[in-house]
Amino acid sequence: MTTDSPAKKRLFLRSWGCQMNVYDSARMADVLAPLGYAPVDAPEGADMIILNTCHIREKATEKLFSELGRLRQLKQAKEAEGGEMVLAVAGCVAQAEGAEITARAPYVDIVLGPQSYHKLPEMVARAGRTGRAVVETDFPVEEKFDFLPENSAPQGVTAFLTIQEGCDKFCSFCVVPYTRGAEYSRSAEAVLAEARKLVGQGAREITLLGQNVNAWHGAPPEGGQGWHAEGLAGLLRALAEIPGLARLRYTTSHPRDMDAALIAAHRDIPAVMPFLHLPVQSGSDRVLEAMNRGHTAAEYLELVDRLRAARPDLALSTDIIVGHPGETEADHEATMALIRRVKFAQAFSFKYSPRPGTPAAGAPHRVDEATKDRRLQEVQALLRDQQAEFNASLTGQTVPVLFTGPGRQPGQLSGRTPWLQPVHVPGPLSLTGQIAPVFIRAGNPNSLAGELAQQEKTAA
Ligand code: 5AD
Ligand code: SF4
């Protein structure tokens, strides 16, 4: 990734938060490439630094300002030597706190929200001309995807593709509807074209991204009216036909948008992997209602049953928040009970943190920190056990592994199972990009270790 050619300008990108931010960072690098910027791995000596921020949980603003304080010194050192450094803050903190950033850190040159990345070249030029901070935090009517360049840096064997952005769900605790704006779906044509390009660059697995990915409702391709009625299921079907594209995933889904067609897609489309991230947030109906999630615990469980009926080997992952305002001990127990019932293969769990401007931030009956800490520990211990149990259950099985590149040890390959577990296998690098059966020797809590099963077959 590092390019040290002196003719190039050095671009350091730091990304916090979700996969969508990682994808956006790569797109920002693509937009800046024609201006001569090439990514480097460290901020020292960079000609431009972009901090791509995340606002979803705690202390994002403080983290940003302490990072900016450090970078200010690098910028000053560069200027003292007669050089220049463009310092930009992007992402959801930029969107939410634009004015505060320019007030508290006047040495920042560019502040841009998630919908403005395509305007970066123009903003860099304006910042150079005016010497003042350039701020873009509107939600422009023209969509950024239409303005992003055709050329993009290859992502490798596993690639991300943003198909949808924003959210209209307004969960009580969440800033996304305010920072990423209303739901927007890219057209099927645009998604299919980008997928074909990714496959041409070597991708075998594509993960479709969106804050509410299963609410995708982009414009159909010409002649595709029929399948378009199926929403994401139709899109998955069309993507699965791309030669060379072996695996499809999508994240993050809302339980309310998990419709019958999409459930059937897990049964009918072999490329759709048997792994689904389906955040539940809480197992208590009272809390789910306070969160404005639009479903009960029983409805979530019923959905899980329908998914597993369609695809018996489906593994589930989730997000849990402990300590939402008003959460009692009984509510917490209901969450623990739901987790026990579903048996998640993987999960993320968080302490509730108030996000300014969201309904829950002003709600009464806050849960004290010590209680939140204890509940989080209980939830995490249970989830850790479930993940370890799931990984251990694969020991002794032979599973198809997509090899993504070299492993940590020499002579070792890294790959992933259909259930998104990392696997380490001794084998030749030439297998990168291929799917081969692997005998799992050990299912460790965070990864699997195995050996190529083909050799055994040929020996037999
Ligand atoms: N506090 C704690 N966790 C949150 N999340 C979103 N907002 C908050 C918040 N205010 C979690 C949710 C969501 C995940 C991406 O982050 O679980 O699904
Ligand atoms: Fe946030 Fe809820 Fe939308 Fe997810 S569904 S992005 S948690 S508002």
Short mmCIF file of C-alpha atoms and ligand atoms in Angstrom, two decimals:
data_model
loop_
_atom_site.label_atom_id
_atom_site.label_comp_id
_atom_site.label_asym_id
_atom_site.label_seq_id
_atom_site.Cartn_x
_atom_site.Cartn_y
_atom_site.Cartn_z
CA MET A 1 0.00 0.00 0.00
CA THR A 2 2.93 2.34 0.67
CA THR A 3 4.16 4.33 -2.29
CA ASP A 4 7.29 6.33 -1.64
CA SER A 5 7.80 7.82 -5.07
CA PRO A 6 9.00 11.41 -4.51
CA ALA A 7 6.77 12.69 -7.32
CA LYS A 8 3.73 11.51 -5.41
CA LYS A 9 2.05 13.38 -2.61
CA ARG A 10 1.71 11.30 0.50
CA LEU A 11 -1.81 10.69 1.81
CA PHE A 12 -2.34 9.24 5.28
CA LEU A 13 -5.86 8.04 5.98
CA ARG A 14 -6.99 6.95 9.40
CA SER A 15 -10.36 5.28 9.70
CA TRP A 16 -12.42 4.63 12.80
CA GLY A 17 -15.66 2.73 13.11
CA CYS A 18 -17.59 0.57 10.72
CA GLN A 19 -16.73 -1.18 7.44
CA MET A 20 -18.56 1.58 5.67
CA ASN A 21 -15.93 4.03 6.86
CA VAL A 22 -13.18 1.71 5.63
CA TYR A 23 -14.93 1.62 2.25
CA ASP A 24 -15.34 5.40 2.27
CA SER A 25 -11.65 5.88 3.10
CA ALA A 26 -10.70 3.77 0.10
CA ARG A 27 -13.04 5.86 -2.09
CA MET A 28 -11.45 9.08 -0.78
CA ALA A 29 -8.04 7.69 -1.76
CA ASP A 30 -9.47 6.92 -5.23
CA VAL A 31 -10.84 10.46 -5.60
CA LEU A 32 -7.49 11.97 -4.64
CA ALA A 33 -5.34 9.65 -6.79
CA PRO A 34 -5.68 11.82 -9.94
CA LEU A 35 -4.29 14.73 -7.92
CA GLY A 36 -1.13 12.73 -7.30
CA TYR A 37 -1.92 11.53 -3.78
CA ALA A 38 -0.86 7.99 -2.92
CA PRO A 39 -1.60 6.28 0.41
CA VAL A 40 1.17 5.86 3.00
CA ASP A 41 1.16 3.90 6.24
CA ALA A 42 2.22 6.61 8.71
CA PRO A 43 1.29 10.25 9.30
CA GLU A 44 4.89 11.49 9.62
CA GLY A 45 5.80 13.62 6.63
CA ALA A 46 2.40 13.21 4.94
CA ASP A 47 1.20 15.92 2.57
CA MET A 48 -2.39 15.26 3.48
CA ILE A 49 -3.99 13.56 6.45
CA ILE A 50 -7.62 12.55 6.58
CA LEU A 51 -9.21 11.37 9.80
CA ASN A 52 -12.34 9.43 8.91
CA THR A 53 -14.30 9.54 12.14
CA CYS A 54 -17.09 7.53 13.70
CA HIS A 55 -19.66 9.01 16.03
CA ILE A 56 -21.62 5.95 16.95
CA ARG A 57 -20.31 5.36 20.41
CA GLU A 58 -18.49 7.05 23.27
CA LYS A 59 -15.81 9.66 23.34
CA ALA A 60 -15.52 10.06 19.57
CA THR A 61 -15.14 13.83 19.83
CA GLU A 62 -12.52 13.69 22.58
CA LYS A 63 -10.57 11.03 20.68
CA LEU A 64 -10.62 13.22 17.60
CA PHE A 65 -9.38 16.32 19.39
CA SER A 66 -6.53 14.50 21.09
CA GLU A 67 -5.49 13.01 17.73
CA LEU A 68 -5.73 16.46 16.13
CA GLY A 69 -3.50 17.87 18.87
CA ARG A 70 -0.81 15.33 17.96
CA LEU A 71 -1.16 15.93 14.23
CA ARG A 72 -0.97 19.68 14.69
CA GLN A 73 2.63 19.21 15.80
CA LEU A 74 3.44 17.24 12.64
CA LYS A 75 1.79 19.93 10.54
CA GLN A 76 3.72 22.71 12.27
CA ALA A 77 6.99 20.79 11.89
CA LYS A 78 6.30 20.37 8.17
CA GLU A 79 5.47 24.06 7.78
CA ALA A 80 8.62 25.05 9.71
CA GLU A 81 10.58 23.21 7.00
CA GLY A 82 8.75 25.17 4.31
CA GLY A 83 6.36 22.31 3.47
CA GLU A 84 2.57 22.02 3.62
CA MET A 85 0.15 19.58 5.09
CA VAL A 86 -3.59 19.47 4.43
CA LEU A 87 -5.44 18.23 7.49
CA ALA A 88 -8.98 16.98 6.91
CA VAL A 89 -11.65 15.59 9.21
CA ALA A 90 -14.23 13.38 7.51
CA GLY A 91 -17.00 11.05 8.61
CA CYS A 92 -19.80 11.26 11.12
CA VAL A 93 -18.07 13.39 13.78
CA ALA A 94 -17.31 15.92 11.05
CA GLN A 95 -20.98 15.85 10.08
CA ALA A 96 -22.21 16.28 13.66
CA GLU A 97 -19.61 18.68 15.03
CA GLY A 98 -18.39 20.66 12.01
CA ALA A 99 -18.52 24.09 13.65
CA GLU A 100 -16.94 22.89 16.87
CA ILE A 101 -14.04 21.38 14.96
CA THR A 102 -13.17 24.58 13.14
CA ALA A 103 -13.56 26.58 16.37
CA ARG A 104 -11.48 24.28 18.58
CA ALA A 105 -8.93 23.24 15.98
CA PRO A 106 -8.52 26.18 13.58
CA TYR A 107 -5.51 24.48 12.00
CA VAL A 108 -7.87 21.93 10.38
CA ASP A 109 -8.17 22.73 6.66
CA ILE A 110 -11.14 20.63 5.60
CA VAL A 111 -14.21 19.30 7.37
CA LEU A 112 -16.42 17.03 5.29
CA GLY A 113 -19.44 14.89 6.04
CA PRO A 114 -19.97 11.40 4.61
CA GLN A 115 -21.98 12.66 1.63
CA SER A 116 -19.26 14.99 0.33
CA TYR A 117 -16.28 12.76 -0.45
CA HIS A 118 -16.54 13.27 -4.20
CA LYS A 119 -15.96 17.00 -3.60
CA LEU A 120 -12.56 16.46 -1.99
CA PRO A 121 -10.42 17.59 -4.95
CA GLU A 122 -12.36 20.86 -5.17
CA MET A 123 -12.12 21.31 -1.40
CA VAL A 124 -8.35 20.74 -1.40
CA ALA A 125 -8.01 23.43 -4.06
CA ARG A 126 -10.28 25.83 -2.15
CA ALA A 127 -8.41 25.26 1.12
CA GLY A 128 -5.14 26.10 -0.66
CA ARG A 129 -6.61 29.27 -2.17
CA THR A 130 -8.43 30.72 0.82
CA GLY A 131 -6.19 29.53 3.65
CA ARG A 132 -9.39 29.09 5.65
CA ALA A 133 -11.12 25.90 6.68
CA VAL A 134 -13.47 24.53 4.01
CA VAL A 135 -16.54 22.90 5.50
CA GLU A 136 -19.00 20.63 3.63
CA THR A 137 -21.56 19.01 5.84
CA ASP A 138 -24.71 19.36 3.72
CA PHE A 139 -26.56 16.41 2.36
CA PRO A 140 -26.18 17.29 -1.31
CA VAL A 141 -29.03 16.40 -3.61
CA GLU A 142 -26.75 14.91 -6.24
CA GLU A 143 -25.56 11.60 -4.94
CA LYS A 144 -21.92 11.11 -4.17
CA PHE A 145 -21.78 7.69 -5.78
CA ASP A 146 -22.47 9.20 -9.19
CA PHE A 147 -19.41 11.38 -8.83
CA LEU A 148 -16.90 8.86 -7.60
CA PRO A 149 -14.19 7.89 -10.08
CA GLU A 150 -14.31 4.86 -12.33
CA ASN A 151 -10.84 3.81 -11.25
CA SER A 152 -10.42 2.35 -7.81
CA ALA A 153 -7.60 0.55 -6.06
CA PRO A 154 -8.16 -3.25 -5.97
CA GLN A 155 -9.37 -4.57 -2.64
CA GLY A 156 -8.23 -8.17 -2.99
CA VAL A 157 -9.94 -11.53 -2.65
CA THR A 158 -12.59 -10.23 -0.24
CA ALA A 159 -14.10 -6.88 -1.10
CA PHE A 160 -16.68 -4.45 0.26
CA LEU A 161 -19.29 -2.70 -1.83
CA THR A 162 -21.59 -0.03 -0.42
CA ILE A 163 -25.08 -0.42 -1.88
CA GLN A 164 -27.11 1.64 0.55
CA GLU A 165 -26.52 4.45 2.98
CA GLY A 166 -28.38 6.27 5.69
CA CYS A 167 -31.27 5.17 7.81
CA ASP A 168 -34.89 6.16 8.44
CA LYS A 169 -35.42 3.92 11.46
CA PHE A 170 -34.53 6.40 14.21
CA CYS A 171 -33.64 3.98 16.98
CA SER A 172 -33.68 5.97 20.22
CA PHE A 173 -29.93 5.65 20.85
CA CYS A 174 -28.49 6.05 17.37
CA VAL A 175 -26.90 9.01 15.57
CA VAL A 176 -26.85 7.41 12.12
CA PRO A 177 -30.11 8.94 10.82
CA TYR A 178 -28.68 12.36 11.74
CA THR A 179 -25.10 11.91 10.50
CA ARG A 180 -25.65 9.72 7.44
CA GLY A 181 -29.07 11.12 6.59
CA ALA A 182 -32.10 9.52 4.98
CA GLU A 183 -31.97 6.11 3.40
CA TYR A 184 -30.57 6.02 -0.11
CA SER A 185 -30.10 2.95 -2.31
CA ARG A 186 -27.72 2.81 -5.25
CA SER A 187 -29.16 1.53 -8.50
CA ALA A 188 -28.82 -2.15 -9.39
CA GLU A 189 -26.85 -1.17 -12.52
CA ALA A 190 -24.30 0.74 -10.45
CA VAL A 191 -23.96 -2.08 -7.93
CA LEU A 192 -23.62 -4.76 -10.61
CA ALA A 193 -21.05 -2.72 -12.52
CA GLU A 194 -18.96 -2.17 -9.40
CA ALA A 195 -19.23 -5.85 -8.49
CA ARG A 196 -18.05 -6.90 -11.96
CA LYS A 197 -15.11 -4.54 -11.64
CA LEU A 198 -14.20 -5.93 -8.20
CA VAL A 199 -14.33 -9.48 -9.56
CA GLY A 200 -12.15 -8.39 -12.47
CA GLN A 201 -9.66 -7.15 -9.88
CA GLY A 202 -9.59 -10.52 -8.15
CA ALA A 203 -12.50 -10.46 -5.68
CA ARG A 204 -14.11 -13.84 -5.00
CA GLU A 205 -16.23 -12.69 -2.09
CA ILE A 206 -18.18 -9.44 -1.88
CA THR A 207 -19.79 -8.05 1.24
CA LEU A 208 -22.57 -5.60 0.45
CA LEU A 209 -22.59 -2.73 2.90
CA GLY A 210 -25.28 -0.43 4.18
CA GLN A 211 -26.47 0.87 7.52
CA ASN A 212 -29.76 -0.79 6.66
CA VAL A 213 -28.59 -3.01 3.87
CA ASN A 214 -31.63 -5.25 3.72
CA ALA A 215 -33.86 -2.22 3.13
CA TRP A 216 -32.13 -1.85 -0.25
CA HIS A 217 -34.60 -0.70 -2.91
CA GLY A 218 -32.41 0.67 -5.70
CA ALA A 219 -33.60 1.25 -9.23
CA PRO A 220 -33.88 -1.98 -11.26
CA PRO A 221 -31.66 -2.66 -14.23
CA GLU A 222 -33.31 -2.43 -17.64
CA GLY A 223 -35.65 -5.34 -18.09
CA GLY A 224 -35.23 -6.36 -14.45
CA GLN A 225 -38.59 -5.14 -13.15
CA GLY A 226 -39.62 -8.59 -12.03
CA TRP A 227 -36.77 -9.33 -9.71
CA HIS A 228 -36.60 -5.80 -8.42
CA ALA A 229 -39.82 -6.36 -6.51
CA GLU A 230 -37.77 -8.71 -4.37
CA GLY A 231 -35.41 -5.96 -3.17
CA LEU A 232 -32.11 -7.24 -1.82
CA ALA A 233 -33.00 -10.86 -2.64
CA GLY A 234 -33.26 -9.93 -6.33
CA LEU A 235 -30.00 -8.04 -6.21
CA LEU A 236 -28.26 -11.04 -4.61
CA ARG A 237 -29.63 -13.31 -7.33
CA ALA A 238 -28.28 -11.02 -10.04
CA LEU A 239 -24.89 -10.70 -8.32
CA ALA A 240 -24.63 -14.47 -7.90
CA GLU A 241 -24.65 -14.80 -11.69
CA ILE A 242 -21.39 -12.89 -12.10
CA PRO A 243 -18.81 -15.49 -13.19
CA GLY A 244 -16.02 -15.87 -10.66
CA LEU A 245 -17.98 -14.36 -7.77
CA ALA A 246 -18.22 -17.25 -5.34
CA ARG A 247 -19.45 -15.73 -2.11
CA LEU A 248 -21.88 -13.00 -1.10
CA ARG A 249 -22.54 -11.44 2.27
CA TYR A 250 -24.42 -8.35 3.37
CA THR A 251 -24.35 -6.23 6.49
CA THR A 252 -25.95 -4.64 8.55
CA SER A 253 -29.54 -5.83 8.51
CA HIS A 254 -32.56 -4.73 10.50
CA PRO A 255 -34.89 -7.53 11.66
CA ARG A 256 -37.91 -5.60 10.37
CA ASP A 257 -36.59 -5.68 6.79
CA MET A 258 -35.81 -9.40 6.77
CA ASP A 259 -38.58 -10.35 4.34
CA ALA A 260 -39.65 -13.75 3.00
CA ALA A 261 -37.77 -13.28 -0.29
CA LEU A 262 -34.53 -12.58 1.53
CA ILE A 263 -34.99 -15.56 3.84
CA ALA A 264 -35.59 -17.71 0.76
CA ALA A 265 -32.43 -16.28 -0.83
CA HIS A 266 -30.44 -17.90 1.99
CA ARG A 267 -31.99 -21.23 1.01
CA ASP A 268 -31.85 -20.88 -2.77
CA ILE A 269 -28.66 -19.00 -3.65
CA PRO A 270 -25.56 -21.06 -2.89
CA ALA A 271 -23.30 -17.99 -3.10
CA VAL A 272 -25.14 -16.35 -0.18
CA MET A 273 -23.09 -17.40 2.81
CA PRO A 274 -24.73 -19.03 5.85
CA PHE A 275 -23.80 -16.19 8.18
CA LEU A 276 -25.97 -13.23 9.08
CA HIS A 277 -25.34 -10.20 11.27
CA LEU A 278 -28.74 -9.36 12.69
CA PRO A 279 -28.62 -6.86 15.55
CA VAL A 280 -31.23 -7.38 18.25
CA GLN A 281 -29.88 -4.80 20.77
CA SER A 282 -32.00 -6.14 23.67
CA GLY A 283 -34.07 -9.16 24.64
CA SER A 284 -36.64 -7.16 26.59
CA ASP A 285 -39.86 -6.00 24.94
CA ARG A 286 -39.98 -2.92 27.17
CA VAL A 287 -36.48 -1.87 26.14
CA LEU A 288 -37.03 -2.78 22.48
CA GLU A 289 -40.05 -0.50 22.51
CA ALA A 290 -38.14 2.31 24.23
CA MET A 291 -35.45 1.83 21.58
CA ASN A 292 -38.07 2.19 18.81
CA ARG A 293 -36.87 -1.05 17.22
CA GLY A 294 -40.31 -1.96 15.91
CA HIS A 295 -40.30 -5.63 16.94
CA THR A 296 -40.55 -7.78 20.05
CA ALA A 297 -38.14 -10.41 21.36
CA ALA A 298 -40.56 -13.15 20.28
CA GLU A 299 -40.70 -11.73 16.75
CA TYR A 300 -36.90 -11.77 16.58
CA LEU A 301 -36.81 -15.37 17.77
CA GLU A 302 -39.45 -16.36 15.25
CA LEU A 303 -37.39 -14.73 12.52
CA VAL A 304 -34.33 -16.69 13.64
CA ASP A 305 -36.39 -19.89 13.47
CA ARG A 306 -37.55 -19.09 9.93
CA LEU A 307 -34.00 -18.33 8.84
CA ARG A 308 -32.70 -21.55 10.33
CA ALA A 309 -35.52 -23.52 8.74
CA ALA A 310 -34.47 -22.07 5.37
CA ARG A 311 -30.75 -22.60 5.97
CA PRO A 312 -30.08 -25.03 8.84
CA ASP A 313 -26.35 -24.27 9.03
CA LEU A 314 -26.93 -20.50 9.33
CA ALA A 315 -24.76 -18.87 11.99
CA LEU A 316 -25.92 -15.64 13.54
CA SER A 317 -24.14 -12.61 14.84
CA THR A 318 -25.66 -9.66 16.66
CA ASP A 319 -25.23 -6.33 18.45
CA ILE A 320 -26.31 -5.88 22.06
CA ILE A 321 -26.56 -2.65 24.04
CA VAL A 322 -26.63 -2.90 27.83
CA GLY A 323 -27.86 -0.07 30.05
CA HIS A 324 -30.24 1.77 27.72
CA PRO A 325 -32.17 4.32 29.86
CA GLY A 326 -34.86 2.51 31.84
CA GLU A 327 -33.24 -0.96 31.58
CA THR A 328 -34.00 -2.93 34.75
CA GLU A 329 -32.45 -6.12 36.08
CA ALA A 330 -35.40 -8.06 34.66
CA ASP A 331 -34.81 -6.48 31.24
CA HIS A 332 -31.15 -7.46 31.43
CA GLU A 333 -32.15 -11.02 32.32
CA ALA A 334 -34.44 -11.06 29.28
CA THR A 335 -31.45 -10.13 27.10
CA MET A 336 -29.39 -12.93 28.65
CA ALA A 337 -32.27 -15.35 28.02
CA LEU A 338 -32.56 -14.32 24.37
CA ILE A 339 -28.82 -14.79 23.87
CA ARG A 340 -29.00 -18.25 25.47
CA ARG A 341 -31.88 -19.18 23.22
CA VAL A 342 -30.33 -18.02 19.92
CA LYS A 343 -26.73 -19.14 20.54
CA PHE A 344 -24.79 -16.56 18.55
CA ALA A 345 -21.65 -17.50 16.65
CA GLN A 346 -20.27 -14.02 17.10
CA ALA A 347 -21.45 -10.72 18.56
CA PHE A 348 -20.61 -7.15 19.46
CA SER A 349 -21.82 -5.72 22.74
CA PHE A 350 -21.68 -2.19 24.05
CA LYS A 351 -22.51 -0.08 27.05
CA TYR A 352 -25.15 2.45 26.17
CA SER A 353 -23.62 5.89 25.69
CA PRO A 354 -25.78 8.97 25.16
CA ARG A 355 -25.35 10.52 21.72
CA PRO A 356 -26.22 14.22 21.69
CA GLY A 357 -29.44 14.96 19.83
CA THR A 358 -30.87 11.43 20.01
CA PRO A 359 -34.12 10.77 21.94
CA ALA A 360 -32.53 8.41 24.47
CA ALA A 361 -29.92 11.01 25.45
CA GLY A 362 -32.62 13.02 27.22
CA ALA A 363 -34.58 10.03 28.58
CA PRO A 364 -35.04 9.54 32.34
CA HIS A 365 -33.91 6.55 34.45
CA ARG A 366 -30.32 6.38 33.37
CA VAL A 367 -28.46 3.26 34.38
CA ASP A 368 -25.38 3.91 36.52
CA GLU A 369 -21.92 3.07 35.17
CA ALA A 370 -21.18 0.27 37.64
CA THR A 371 -24.39 -1.53 36.70
CA LYS A 372 -23.67 -1.07 33.00
CA ASP A 373 -20.16 -2.46 33.52
CA ARG A 374 -21.45 -5.52 35.32
CA ARG A 375 -24.19 -6.20 32.77
CA LEU A 376 -21.72 -5.82 29.91
CA GLN A 377 -19.38 -8.31 31.56
CA GLU A 378 -22.20 -10.81 31.96
CA VAL A 379 -23.32 -10.41 28.37
CA GLN A 380 -19.77 -10.62 27.04
CA ALA A 381 -18.90 -13.71 29.06
CA LEU A 382 -21.94 -15.50 27.68
CA LEU A 383 -21.25 -14.38 24.11
CA ARG A 384 -17.60 -15.36 24.39
CA ASP A 385 -18.61 -18.85 25.52
CA GLN A 386 -21.05 -19.16 22.64
CA GLN A 387 -18.41 -18.10 20.11
CA ALA A 388 -15.88 -20.55 21.56
CA GLU A 389 -18.50 -23.29 21.49
CA PHE A 390 -19.39 -22.54 17.88
CA ASN A 391 -15.74 -22.56 16.79
CA ALA A 392 -15.05 -25.77 18.73
CA SER A 393 -18.04 -27.43 17.04
CA LEU A 394 -16.17 -27.31 13.72
CA THR A 395 -13.26 -29.39 15.00
CA GLY A 396 -13.00 -32.57 12.96
CA GLN A 397 -15.14 -31.22 10.10
CA THR A 398 -14.03 -30.47 6.57
CA VAL A 399 -15.22 -27.07 5.37
CA PRO A 400 -14.72 -24.96 2.22
CA VAL A 401 -12.22 -22.19 2.91
CA LEU A 402 -11.62 -19.14 0.73
CA PHE A 403 -7.92 -18.31 0.89
CA THR A 404 -7.24 -14.60 1.23
CA GLY A 405 -3.43 -14.41 1.47
CA PRO A 406 -0.39 -15.28 3.58
CA GLY A 407 -0.87 -16.17 7.23
CA ARG A 408 1.18 -14.91 10.15
CA GLN A 409 3.71 -17.75 10.09
CA PRO A 410 5.90 -18.52 7.07
CA GLY A 411 4.38 -21.21 4.87
CA GLN A 412 0.93 -20.49 6.26
CA LEU A 413 -2.17 -19.29 4.45
CA SER A 414 -5.06 -17.27 5.86
CA GLY A 415 -8.59 -17.86 4.81
CA ARG A 416 -12.17 -17.73 5.98
CA THR A 417 -14.93 -20.25 6.36
CA PRO A 418 -18.49 -19.71 5.12
CA TRP A 419 -19.21 -18.59 8.72
CA LEU A 420 -16.61 -15.83 8.58
CA GLN A 421 -14.16 -17.51 10.93
CA PRO A 422 -10.48 -16.87 10.17
CA VAL A 423 -8.59 -20.10 9.40
CA HIS A 424 -4.85 -20.72 9.32
CA VAL A 425 -3.62 -23.53 7.12
CA PRO A 426 -0.14 -24.59 5.96
CA GLY A 427 -0.14 -24.32 2.18
CA PRO A 428 1.19 -22.59 -0.94
CA LEU A 429 0.45 -18.93 -1.61
CA SER A 430 -0.73 -19.94 -5.07
CA LEU A 431 -4.01 -20.98 -3.45
CA THR A 432 -4.86 -17.33 -2.71
CA GLY A 433 -8.23 -16.54 -4.24
CA GLN A 434 -9.26 -20.19 -4.37
CA ILE A 435 -11.74 -22.15 -2.33
CA ALA A 436 -10.53 -25.52 -1.08
CA PRO A 437 -11.76 -28.03 1.49
CA VAL A 438 -9.95 -27.75 4.81
CA PHE A 439 -9.95 -30.26 7.63
CA ILE A 440 -10.35 -28.32 10.88
CA ARG A 441 -7.91 -29.57 13.50
CA ALA A 442 -8.67 -27.02 16.20
CA GLY A 443 -11.55 -24.65 16.76
CA ASN A 444 -10.00 -21.98 18.96
CA PRO A 445 -12.04 -19.16 20.53
CA ASN A 446 -11.03 -16.58 17.88
CA SER A 447 -9.87 -18.60 14.88
CA LEU A 448 -9.55 -22.08 13.44
CA ALA A 449 -6.49 -24.12 12.53
CA GLY A 450 -6.62 -26.74 9.81
CA GLU A 451 -4.95 -28.52 6.97
CA LEU A 452 -5.75 -28.90 3.29
CA ALA A 453 -8.11 -31.82 2.89
CA GLN A 454 -7.41 -32.31 -0.81
CA GLN A 455 -3.99 -33.82 -0.06
CA GLU A 456 -5.65 -36.50 2.02
CA LYS A 457 -8.10 -37.19 -0.77
CA THR A 458 -5.34 -37.55 -3.35
CA ALA A 459 -3.36 -39.76 -0.97
CA ALA A 460 -6.39 -41.98 -0.39
N1 5AD B 1 -24.54 3.44 22.67
C1 5AD B 1 -24.07 2.18 22.60
N2 5AD B 1 -24.08 1.44 21.49
C2 5AD B 1 -24.58 1.99 20.38
N3 5AD B 1 -24.70 1.51 19.14
C3 5AD B 1 -25.25 2.46 18.37
N4 5AD B 1 -25.47 3.57 19.09
C4 5AD B 1 -25.06 3.30 20.36
C5 5AD B 1 -25.05 4.04 21.56
N5 5AD B 1 -25.53 5.28 21.63
C6 5AD B 1 -24.36 0.15 18.75
C7 5AD B 1 -25.60 -0.64 18.29
C8 5AD B 1 -25.41 -0.72 16.80
C9 5AD B 1 -23.90 -0.76 16.71
C10 5AD B 1 -23.34 -0.45 15.36
O1 5AD B 1 -23.46 0.18 17.65
O2 5AD B 1 -25.57 -1.91 18.88
O3 5AD B 1 -26.03 -1.85 16.24
FE1 SF4 B 2 -29.05 3.26 13.89
FE2 SF4 B 2 -31.31 1.90 14.27
FE3 SF4 B 2 -30.71 2.86 11.83
FE4 SF4 B 2 -29.31 0.81 12.83
S1 SF4 B 2 -31.50 0.78 12.32
S2 SF4 B 2 -28.49 2.64 11.81
S3 SF4 B 2 -29.26 1.30 15.02
S4 SF4 B 2 -31.17 4.06 13.67
#
